[in-house]
Amino acid sequence: MLMAFEDALQEIKLSASCRVEKQKVPVVNSVGRILAEDIVATISVPPSDNSAMDGYALSAGDWQEGKAFVVSQRIAAGQTPEPLEAGTCARIFTGAHIPEGADTVVMQENARLDGEKPIFVQRPMEQGNIRPKGQDIKEGQTVLRSGDKITPMHVGLLSSLGITEICVFEPLKVGILTTGDELITAGEPLSVDKIYNSNGPMLSALVAQAGHQVIHCLHAKDSPEETESALKTLISSCDVILSSGGVSVGEEDHVKGVLEKLGTVHLWKIAIKPGKPLVHATLEGVPFLGLPGNPSSTLVTYHWFARLLLSVCAGQTPVIPQAFMVQAGFDRQKVIKRDEFLRVSIERDGRAYPHAQQSSGALLAACESQGYLHIKANAVIESGHSYAFYPFTSF
Ligand SMILES: Nc1nc2c(c(=O)[nH]1)N[C@H]1C(S)=C(S)[C@@H](COP(=O)(O)OP(=O)(O)OC[C@H]3O[C@@H](n4cnc5c(N)ncnc54)[C@H](O)[C@@H]3O)O[C@H]1N2
Ligand code: MOO
């Protein structure tokens, strides 16, 4: 019996917990790191009311049609103003502190000069062109939460609060194991019965792109002894282990048997296509995901399951991949009992079309596509009906 896609996602998410310690890092070096504390603003941004325009600050109540105002002070950004003399205005520039007694700014284009005295053409609105204290961030506001992944925008935000150092989680140490007698490493000479190992380098790249640290990328031949020995090395040094291949039902598929010897298997076989024989286990306390060896099965199961497991173990709040509802540009009457992730592209008519090659062994097809069209188990595909499209950039 295959486990439903959503159930497997939920089970893997709930089984996982943060496996890394905390450390302090400079904000400027924190992009991609996972925040390990809530950030509460200790100041307001901006810290005081300030001008949004170059112009004149005054009290809106002092305005009269045709009145020429005395300019009683000049306030540039960064200067501390005097209280505004009653009935006058202040020359003011963008970002400068609004003086006490002023409640509006008129942009200079809306003033005409009578000698050195401005006359304001229209009645100014109270609070016009004033950016109030705390417009962006209010003191006491929680702006980021533990589990958020730091982006360049966050670096700007934290700096705007005067913060130079933050507490983040140490990078997650990930071990990768590839399996298979047929595999050789790129760079070695090829023979007819061998293929190059693509899943090892692809998984390493996916893990690194997600901000984790690949500390071992091992390979085991199709033997229980080699598989067990490699897994023991990974168990002793890694926070999480991923493997590729050897999880199906053939006599040469040894991973699952070794897992049963070394730990506890939680689930095996999920109703998805590609990626059915995914296996989830815990080995001496270390979470383990065995991804099927067909390269597109490896990719799909990494995107949906490994990425989720790694993020929770790294302390990150799980982020659901962003979907867009997109109309299919094709029909398919045949139904499949598994949730399917077709590799598709969005054509100029705005509809999704499948790549001609949907074999789970084909990786170029994924490279030539833009994302997945998620077809739920037992559903037909009807042209013009909408389905969830997940761009690869969502993962
Ligand atoms: N009798 C059955 N056979 C298979 C079933 C089944 O239900 N009954 N399921 C099929 C499905 S679905 C998948 S997916 C695969 C998964 O098999 P494994 O995870 O055991 O993977 P392998 O047999 O080791 O390899 C499958 C395929 O992928 C190639 N491969 C493996 N590792 C790599 C790598 N690192 N780089 C590039 N290519 C790799 C390997 O050469 C095989 O061609 O099982 C089906 N069989
Ligand atoms: O699940 Mo397999 O990935 O259908 O080929």
Short mmCIF file of C-alpha atoms and ligand atoms in Angstrom, two decimals:
data_model
loop_
_atom_site.label_atom_id
_atom_site.label_comp_id
_atom_site.label_asym_id
_atom_site.label_seq_id
_atom_site.Cartn_x
_atom_site.Cartn_y
_atom_site.Cartn_z
CA MET A 1 0.00 0.00 0.00
CA LEU A 2 1.46 3.36 -1.04
CA MET A 3 1.25 6.31 1.35
CA ALA A 4 -0.57 9.39 -0.01
CA PHE A 5 1.67 12.31 -1.03
CA GLU A 6 0.27 14.82 1.50
CA ASP A 7 0.39 12.25 4.33
CA ALA A 8 4.04 11.49 3.60
CA LEU A 9 4.91 15.20 3.58
CA GLN A 10 3.17 15.65 6.91
CA GLU A 11 4.77 12.60 8.47
CA ILE A 12 8.28 13.58 7.44
CA LYS A 13 7.75 17.16 8.63
CA LEU A 14 6.37 16.11 12.02
CA SER A 15 9.13 13.57 12.60
CA ALA A 16 11.86 16.18 12.16
CA SER A 17 13.31 18.64 14.64
CA CYS A 18 16.16 21.13 14.75
CA ARG A 19 19.53 19.37 15.00
CA VAL A 20 21.97 22.27 15.05
CA GLU A 21 23.50 24.61 17.65
CA LYS A 22 23.41 28.41 17.63
CA GLN A 23 26.18 30.85 16.83
CA LYS A 24 26.57 34.62 16.41
CA VAL A 25 27.46 36.09 13.02
CA PRO A 26 27.83 39.62 11.65
CA VAL A 27 24.64 40.74 9.88
CA VAL A 28 26.61 41.54 6.73
CA ASN A 29 27.69 37.87 6.45
CA SER A 30 24.32 36.33 7.30
CA VAL A 31 22.57 35.90 3.93
CA GLY A 32 21.21 32.36 3.63
CA ARG A 33 21.58 31.64 7.36
CA ILE A 34 18.65 30.61 9.57
CA LEU A 35 17.80 33.04 12.34
CA ALA A 36 17.90 31.47 15.82
CA GLU A 37 16.22 34.34 17.70
CA ASP A 38 13.24 36.66 17.29
CA ILE A 39 14.23 40.19 16.33
CA VAL A 40 12.27 42.85 18.22
CA ALA A 41 12.84 46.46 17.20
CA THR A 42 14.37 48.52 20.02
CA ILE A 43 13.90 51.74 18.03
CA SER A 44 11.33 53.15 15.64
CA VAL A 45 12.23 53.59 11.97
CA PRO A 46 12.22 56.39 11.08
CA PRO A 47 13.11 57.53 14.62
CA SER A 48 11.25 60.87 14.20
CA ASP A 49 8.77 62.54 11.84
CA ASN A 50 10.70 63.61 8.76
CA SER A 51 10.12 65.26 5.44
CA ALA A 52 9.31 63.20 2.35
CA MET A 53 10.12 66.15 0.04
CA ASP A 54 12.45 69.06 -0.51
CA GLY A 55 10.32 72.12 0.34
CA TYR A 56 8.96 74.05 3.30
CA ALA A 57 7.65 72.90 6.70
CA LEU A 58 4.88 74.95 8.31
CA SER A 59 1.74 74.69 10.38
CA ALA A 60 -1.14 74.07 7.96
CA GLY A 61 -3.32 76.39 10.10
CA ASP A 62 -1.02 79.37 9.25
CA TRP A 63 -1.71 79.12 5.53
CA GLN A 64 -3.63 81.94 3.86
CA GLU A 65 -4.17 82.50 0.19
CA GLY A 66 -1.29 84.67 -1.15
CA LYS A 67 0.54 84.86 2.21
CA ALA A 68 4.32 85.23 1.80
CA PHE A 69 5.99 83.25 4.60
CA VAL A 70 9.16 84.27 6.43
CA VAL A 71 11.71 81.43 6.31
CA SER A 72 12.85 81.27 9.94
CA GLN A 73 15.30 78.33 9.73
CA ARG A 74 16.92 75.87 7.34
CA ILE A 75 16.87 72.15 8.18
CA ALA A 76 18.92 69.61 6.26
CA ALA A 77 18.78 65.83 6.86
CA GLY A 78 20.85 64.95 9.93
CA GLN A 79 20.37 68.33 11.65
CA THR A 80 18.42 68.99 14.86
CA PRO A 81 15.83 71.72 14.24
CA GLU A 82 14.66 74.51 16.58
CA PRO A 83 10.93 74.69 17.34
CA LEU A 84 9.21 76.54 14.47
CA GLU A 85 8.57 80.25 15.13
CA ALA A 86 4.79 80.83 14.99
CA GLY A 87 3.49 82.04 11.63
CA THR A 88 6.75 81.24 9.76
CA CYS A 89 7.99 78.29 7.73
CA ALA A 90 11.26 76.35 7.63
CA ARG A 91 13.20 75.48 4.52
CA ILE A 92 13.46 71.69 4.74
CA PHE A 93 14.98 68.84 2.73
CA THR A 94 14.04 65.20 2.19
CA GLY A 95 14.77 63.09 5.28
CA ALA A 96 15.14 66.11 7.62
CA HIS A 97 13.53 66.15 11.06
CA ILE A 98 10.18 68.03 11.17
CA PRO A 99 10.45 70.89 13.68
CA GLU A 100 8.07 71.09 16.62
CA GLY A 101 5.16 73.33 15.60
CA ALA A 102 5.08 72.22 11.94
CA ASP A 103 2.53 69.69 10.74
CA THR A 104 2.91 69.77 6.97
CA VAL A 105 5.51 70.04 4.22
CA VAL A 106 4.85 71.78 0.90
CA MET A 107 7.09 70.58 -1.91
CA GLN A 108 9.08 73.41 -3.44
CA GLU A 109 7.41 72.96 -6.85
CA ASN A 110 4.16 74.14 -5.18
CA ALA A 111 5.70 77.33 -3.84
CA ARG A 112 6.36 80.55 -5.69
CA LEU A 113 8.91 82.99 -4.35
CA ASP A 114 8.16 86.59 -3.49
CA GLY A 115 11.79 87.70 -3.14
CA GLU A 116 13.03 85.17 -0.55
CA LYS A 117 9.56 84.47 0.85
CA PRO A 118 7.57 81.49 -0.40
CA ILE A 119 3.88 81.77 -1.21
CA PHE A 120 2.10 78.42 -1.15
CA VAL A 121 -0.27 78.06 -4.07
CA GLN A 122 -2.66 75.52 -2.52
CA ARG A 123 -3.93 74.98 1.00
CA PRO A 124 -1.59 72.32 2.47
CA MET A 125 -3.01 69.17 4.00
CA GLU A 126 -2.17 68.40 7.61
CA GLN A 127 0.53 65.69 7.76
CA GLY A 128 1.09 66.13 4.02
CA ASN A 129 4.56 64.99 2.89
CA ILE A 130 5.49 63.95 6.42
CA ARG A 131 6.81 60.45 7.05
CA PRO A 132 5.76 59.83 10.64
CA LYS A 133 8.00 58.30 13.29
CA GLY A 134 7.70 54.48 13.11
CA GLN A 135 6.12 54.53 9.62
CA ASP A 136 8.33 51.61 8.59
CA ILE A 137 8.96 49.86 11.93
CA LYS A 138 7.52 50.57 15.39
CA GLU A 139 9.59 50.15 18.54
CA GLY A 140 8.64 46.83 20.15
CA GLN A 141 7.50 45.28 16.85
CA THR A 142 8.74 41.76 16.07
CA VAL A 143 10.21 42.08 12.58
CA LEU A 144 11.80 38.65 12.11
CA ARG A 145 11.28 35.32 13.83
CA SER A 146 13.49 32.40 14.72
CA GLY A 147 13.43 30.07 11.73
CA ASP A 148 13.44 32.82 9.09
CA LYS A 149 16.07 32.49 6.38
CA ILE A 150 18.06 35.72 6.03
CA THR A 151 17.79 37.46 2.65
CA PRO A 152 19.59 40.58 1.43
CA MET A 153 16.37 42.51 2.26
CA HIS A 154 16.65 41.31 5.85
CA VAL A 155 20.26 42.50 5.98
CA GLY A 156 18.96 45.97 5.09
CA LEU A 157 16.13 45.72 7.62
CA LEU A 158 18.42 44.62 10.46
CA SER A 159 20.89 47.36 9.60
CA SER A 160 18.07 49.94 9.66
CA LEU A 161 17.54 48.89 13.28
CA GLY A 162 21.23 49.40 14.05
CA ILE A 163 21.82 45.67 14.55
CA THR A 164 25.30 44.40 13.61
CA GLU A 165 25.26 40.83 14.92
CA ILE A 166 22.56 38.14 15.04
CA CYS A 167 22.17 34.66 16.43
CA VAL A 168 21.78 32.00 13.72
CA PHE A 169 21.88 28.22 13.57
CA GLU A 170 25.13 26.53 12.64
CA PRO A 171 24.98 24.99 9.16
CA LEU A 172 23.39 21.55 8.96
CA LYS A 173 25.94 18.81 8.20
CA VAL A 174 24.57 16.61 5.44
CA GLY A 175 25.93 13.26 4.27
CA ILE A 176 25.16 11.92 0.79
CA LEU A 177 25.43 8.30 -0.29
CA THR A 178 25.04 7.13 -3.87
CA THR A 179 24.69 3.43 -4.65
CA GLY A 180 25.11 1.26 -7.72
CA ASP A 181 27.71 -1.00 -9.40
CA GLU A 182 27.03 0.70 -12.71
CA LEU A 183 28.17 4.13 -11.60
CA ILE A 184 31.49 5.81 -12.25
CA THR A 185 32.58 9.34 -11.51
CA ALA A 186 32.64 12.04 -14.20
CA GLY A 187 36.22 12.35 -15.42
CA GLU A 188 36.82 8.58 -15.46
CA PRO A 189 36.81 6.73 -18.82
CA LEU A 190 33.38 5.31 -19.74
CA SER A 191 32.64 1.71 -20.74
CA VAL A 192 29.39 0.40 -22.26
CA ASP A 193 27.97 -1.10 -19.09
CA LYS A 194 28.65 1.93 -16.89
CA ILE A 195 27.01 5.34 -16.52
CA TYR A 196 28.26 8.47 -14.87
CA ASN A 197 27.03 9.26 -11.38
CA SER A 198 24.85 12.35 -11.78
CA ASN A 199 22.77 12.11 -8.62
CA GLY A 200 25.74 12.57 -6.27
CA PRO A 201 26.84 15.89 -7.80
CA MET A 202 23.21 17.01 -8.28
CA LEU A 203 22.29 16.28 -4.66
CA SER A 204 25.46 18.00 -3.42
CA ALA A 205 24.54 21.06 -5.47
CA LEU A 206 20.91 21.05 -4.27
CA VAL A 207 21.97 20.73 -0.62
CA ALA A 208 24.59 23.48 -0.96
CA GLN A 209 22.10 25.74 -2.76
CA ALA A 210 19.74 25.36 0.19
CA GLY A 211 22.52 26.65 2.47
CA HIS A 212 23.51 23.38 4.13
CA GLN A 213 26.98 21.83 4.32
CA VAL A 214 27.74 18.61 2.45
CA ILE A 215 30.41 17.03 4.60
CA HIS A 216 30.58 13.63 2.88
CA CYS A 217 29.52 12.42 -0.56
CA LEU A 218 30.22 8.66 -0.49
CA HIS A 219 29.54 5.92 -2.98
CA ALA A 220 28.75 2.26 -2.24
CA LYS A 221 28.63 -0.66 -4.63
CA ASP A 222 25.43 -2.76 -4.63
CA SER A 223 26.40 -4.82 -1.60
CA PRO A 224 24.96 -4.80 1.92
CA GLU A 225 28.47 -4.66 3.40
CA GLU A 226 29.56 -1.54 1.48
CA THR A 227 26.21 0.14 2.06
CA GLU A 228 26.37 -0.57 5.80
CA SER A 229 29.95 0.59 6.14
CA ALA A 230 29.27 3.86 4.27
CA LEU A 231 26.12 4.51 6.30
CA LYS A 232 28.02 3.95 9.56
CA THR A 233 30.57 6.59 8.51
CA LEU A 234 27.74 9.03 7.76
CA ILE A 235 25.84 8.25 10.98
CA SER A 236 28.92 9.09 13.04
CA SER A 237 29.50 12.51 11.44
CA CYS A 238 26.29 13.92 9.90
CA ASP A 239 23.10 15.60 11.13
CA VAL A 240 21.03 14.18 8.25
CA ILE A 241 21.73 11.54 5.58
CA LEU A 242 20.40 11.37 2.01
CA SER A 243 20.98 8.49 -0.36
CA SER A 244 20.14 7.75 -3.97
CA GLY A 245 19.27 4.39 -5.51
CA GLY A 246 18.88 0.89 -4.17
CA VAL A 247 15.46 1.48 -2.57
CA SER A 248 13.30 -0.50 -4.99
CA VAL A 249 12.42 -4.17 -4.81
CA GLY A 250 15.18 -5.90 -6.84
CA GLU A 251 17.83 -8.23 -5.38
CA GLU A 252 20.42 -5.56 -6.08
CA ASP A 253 18.55 -2.97 -4.00
CA HIS A 254 20.22 -3.23 -0.60
CA VAL A 255 19.55 0.09 1.05
CA LYS A 256 16.27 -0.77 2.71
CA GLY A 257 17.57 -4.05 4.19
CA VAL A 258 20.57 -2.27 5.70
CA LEU A 259 18.32 0.45 7.12
CA GLU A 260 16.23 -2.17 8.88
CA LYS A 261 19.43 -3.54 10.41
CA LEU A 262 20.82 -0.16 11.49
CA GLY A 263 17.67 1.67 12.58
CA THR A 264 13.94 2.12 12.13
CA VAL A 265 12.16 2.49 8.79
CA HIS A 266 9.18 4.84 9.13
CA LEU A 267 7.80 4.74 5.63
CA TRP A 268 8.57 3.21 2.26
CA LYS A 269 6.77 3.84 -1.02
CA ILE A 270 4.68 6.90 -1.66
CA ALA A 271 1.94 7.44 -4.20
CA ILE A 272 3.91 9.86 -6.38
CA LYS A 273 5.29 9.70 -9.90
CA PRO A 274 8.18 9.85 -10.26
CA GLY A 275 9.70 8.88 -6.93
CA LYS A 276 7.55 6.02 -5.62
CA PRO A 277 10.08 3.95 -3.63
CA LEU A 278 11.18 6.80 -1.32
CA VAL A 279 12.19 5.51 2.11
CA HIS A 280 12.30 7.44 5.38
CA ALA A 281 14.17 6.09 8.39
CA THR A 282 16.05 7.04 11.55
CA LEU A 283 19.51 5.53 12.01
CA GLU A 284 20.86 5.83 15.55
CA GLY A 285 18.95 9.10 15.95
CA VAL A 286 20.03 10.47 12.55
CA PRO A 287 17.19 11.23 10.09
CA PHE A 288 17.61 9.44 6.77
CA LEU A 289 15.87 9.76 3.40
CA GLY A 290 16.56 7.23 0.67
CA LEU A 291 15.70 8.77 -2.69
CA PRO A 292 15.01 6.56 -5.72
CA GLY A 293 17.92 6.36 -8.16
CA ASN A 294 16.28 7.46 -11.41
CA PRO A 295 17.59 11.03 -11.79
CA SER A 296 14.19 12.71 -12.15
CA SER A 297 12.86 10.65 -9.23
CA THR A 298 15.84 11.85 -7.20
CA LEU A 299 15.09 15.45 -8.21
CA VAL A 300 11.36 15.30 -7.41
CA THR A 301 11.82 13.54 -4.08
CA TYR A 302 14.61 15.95 -3.14
CA HIS A 303 12.43 18.96 -3.98
CA TRP A 304 9.40 17.75 -2.04
CA PHE A 305 10.74 15.66 0.80
CA ALA A 306 14.49 16.09 1.35
CA ARG A 307 14.31 19.86 1.13
CA LEU A 308 11.56 19.87 3.78
CA LEU A 309 13.42 17.48 6.10
CA LEU A 310 16.70 19.40 5.78
CA SER A 311 15.04 22.75 6.43
CA VAL A 312 13.36 21.59 9.65
CA CYS A 313 16.58 19.95 10.86
CA ALA A 314 18.45 23.20 10.07
CA GLY A 315 16.08 25.18 12.32
CA GLN A 316 14.16 26.77 9.46
CA THR A 317 10.41 27.31 9.53
CA PRO A 318 9.19 25.08 6.67
CA VAL A 319 8.28 27.12 3.61
CA ILE A 320 5.60 25.70 1.33
CA PRO A 321 6.76 25.89 -2.31
CA GLN A 322 4.85 28.60 -4.13
CA ALA A 323 2.24 27.35 -6.59
CA PHE A 324 0.41 29.21 -9.35
CA MET A 325 -2.83 27.89 -10.79
CA VAL A 326 -2.16 27.45 -14.51
CA GLN A 327 -4.39 26.07 -17.26
CA ALA A 328 -3.23 22.91 -18.99
CA GLY A 329 -2.80 23.24 -22.74
CA PHE A 330 -3.40 19.51 -23.28
CA ASP A 331 -5.73 16.64 -22.42
CA ARG A 332 -5.01 13.26 -20.92
CA GLN A 333 -7.79 10.75 -20.26
CA LYS A 334 -5.55 8.08 -18.72
CA VAL A 335 -5.54 8.33 -14.93
CA ILE A 336 -2.68 7.38 -12.62
CA LYS A 337 -3.15 6.23 -9.05
CA ARG A 338 -0.25 8.41 -7.85
CA ASP A 339 0.11 12.20 -7.55
CA GLU A 340 2.16 13.12 -10.59
CA PHE A 341 4.71 15.86 -11.08
CA LEU A 342 4.90 16.44 -14.82
CA ARG A 343 7.87 18.44 -16.05
CA VAL A 344 6.22 21.28 -18.01
CA SER A 345 6.82 24.69 -19.55
CA ILE A 346 4.47 27.64 -19.79
CA GLU A 347 4.09 28.57 -23.45
CA ARG A 348 3.14 31.96 -24.92
CA ASP A 349 -0.59 31.27 -24.52
CA GLY A 350 0.02 31.13 -20.76
CA ARG A 351 -0.82 27.43 -20.58
CA ALA A 352 1.30 24.53 -19.35
CA TYR A 353 2.60 21.92 -21.80
CA PRO A 354 4.46 18.76 -20.80
CA HIS A 355 7.97 17.99 -21.97
CA ALA A 356 7.78 15.13 -24.49
CA GLN A 357 10.11 13.02 -22.34
CA GLN A 358 8.59 12.21 -18.95
CA SER A 359 10.73 9.14 -18.17
CA SER A 360 12.02 9.24 -14.59
CA GLY A 361 15.45 8.38 -16.03
CA ALA A 362 15.55 11.60 -18.09
CA LEU A 363 17.21 14.65 -16.59
CA LEU A 364 17.61 16.83 -19.68
CA ALA A 365 13.80 17.01 -19.84
CA ALA A 366 13.75 18.63 -16.39
CA CYS A 367 16.52 21.04 -17.42
CA GLU A 368 14.45 22.01 -20.47
CA SER A 369 11.28 22.55 -18.40
CA GLN A 370 10.24 25.37 -16.11
CA GLY A 371 8.60 23.48 -13.28
CA TYR A 372 6.15 20.84 -12.15
CA LEU A 373 2.47 20.56 -12.97
CA HIS A 374 0.91 18.71 -10.04
CA ILE A 375 -1.76 16.28 -11.16
CA LYS A 376 -3.54 14.70 -8.22
CA ALA A 377 -3.92 10.89 -8.09
CA ASN A 378 -6.77 9.54 -10.24
CA ALA A 379 -7.37 12.87 -12.00
CA VAL A 380 -7.74 13.25 -15.77
CA ILE A 381 -6.11 16.26 -17.39
CA GLU A 382 -8.44 18.57 -19.29
CA SER A 383 -7.24 21.35 -21.52
CA GLY A 384 -8.33 24.71 -20.07
CA HIS A 385 -8.63 23.35 -16.52
CA SER A 386 -6.27 24.77 -13.93
CA TYR A 387 -3.67 22.78 -12.02
CA ALA A 388 -1.00 23.80 -9.51
CA PHE A 389 2.21 24.78 -11.28
CA TYR A 390 5.37 24.93 -9.15
CA PRO A 391 8.24 26.73 -10.89
CA PHE A 392 11.60 25.12 -10.13
CA THR A 393 12.54 28.46 -8.56
CA SER A 394 9.95 27.74 -5.80
CA PHE A 395 12.20 25.06 -4.36
N1 LIG B 1 9.95 -4.63 -10.08
C1 LIG B 1 9.96 -3.32 -9.82
N2 LIG B 1 10.97 -2.59 -10.27
C2 LIG B 1 11.01 -1.29 -10.05
C3 LIG B 1 9.97 -0.67 -9.33
C4 LIG B 1 8.92 -1.45 -8.83
O1 LIG B 1 7.97 -0.97 -8.17
N3 LIG B 1 8.97 -2.78 -9.09
N4 LIG B 1 10.00 0.68 -9.15
C5 LIG B 1 10.67 1.44 -10.18
C6 LIG B 1 10.74 2.81 -9.82
S1 LIG B 1 9.28 3.64 -9.86
C7 LIG B 1 11.91 3.43 -9.55
S2 LIG B 1 11.91 5.12 -9.27
C8 LIG B 1 13.17 2.73 -9.50
C9 LIG B 1 13.96 3.10 -8.25
O2 LIG B 1 14.93 2.22 -8.07
P1 LIG B 1 16.10 2.37 -7.03
O3 LIG B 1 15.92 3.52 -6.14
O4 LIG B 1 16.31 1.05 -6.41
O5 LIG B 1 17.29 2.80 -7.93
P2 LIG B 1 18.32 1.93 -8.74
O6 LIG B 1 17.70 0.66 -9.15
O7 LIG B 1 19.55 1.85 -7.93
O8 LIG B 1 18.51 2.88 -9.95
C10 LIG B 1 17.45 3.24 -10.79
C11 LIG B 1 18.02 3.87 -12.06
O9 LIG B 1 18.69 5.06 -11.74
C12 LIG B 1 20.05 5.01 -12.14
N5 LIG B 1 20.86 5.63 -11.10
C13 LIG B 1 20.97 5.23 -9.83
N6 LIG B 1 21.79 6.01 -9.15
C14 LIG B 1 22.25 6.94 -10.01
C15 LIG B 1 23.15 8.02 -9.91
N7 LIG B 1 23.77 8.29 -8.76
N8 LIG B 1 23.39 8.77 -10.98
C16 LIG B 1 22.75 8.50 -12.18
N9 LIG B 1 21.89 7.47 -12.33
C17 LIG B 1 21.64 6.70 -11.27
C18 LIG B 1 20.36 3.54 -12.25
O10 LIG B 1 21.42 3.29 -13.10
C19 LIG B 1 19.03 2.97 -12.73
O11 LIG B 1 18.93 3.14 -14.13
O12 LIG B 1 12.98 1.33 -9.52
C20 LIG B 1 12.06 0.88 -10.51
N10 LIG B 1 12.04 -0.55 -10.53
O1 MOO B 2 8.74 6.37 -9.10
MO1 MOO B 2 9.65 5.87 -10.39
O2 MOO B 2 10.39 7.35 -10.10
O3 MOO B 2 8.07 6.17 -11.28
O4 MOO B 2 10.31 5.92 -11.92
#
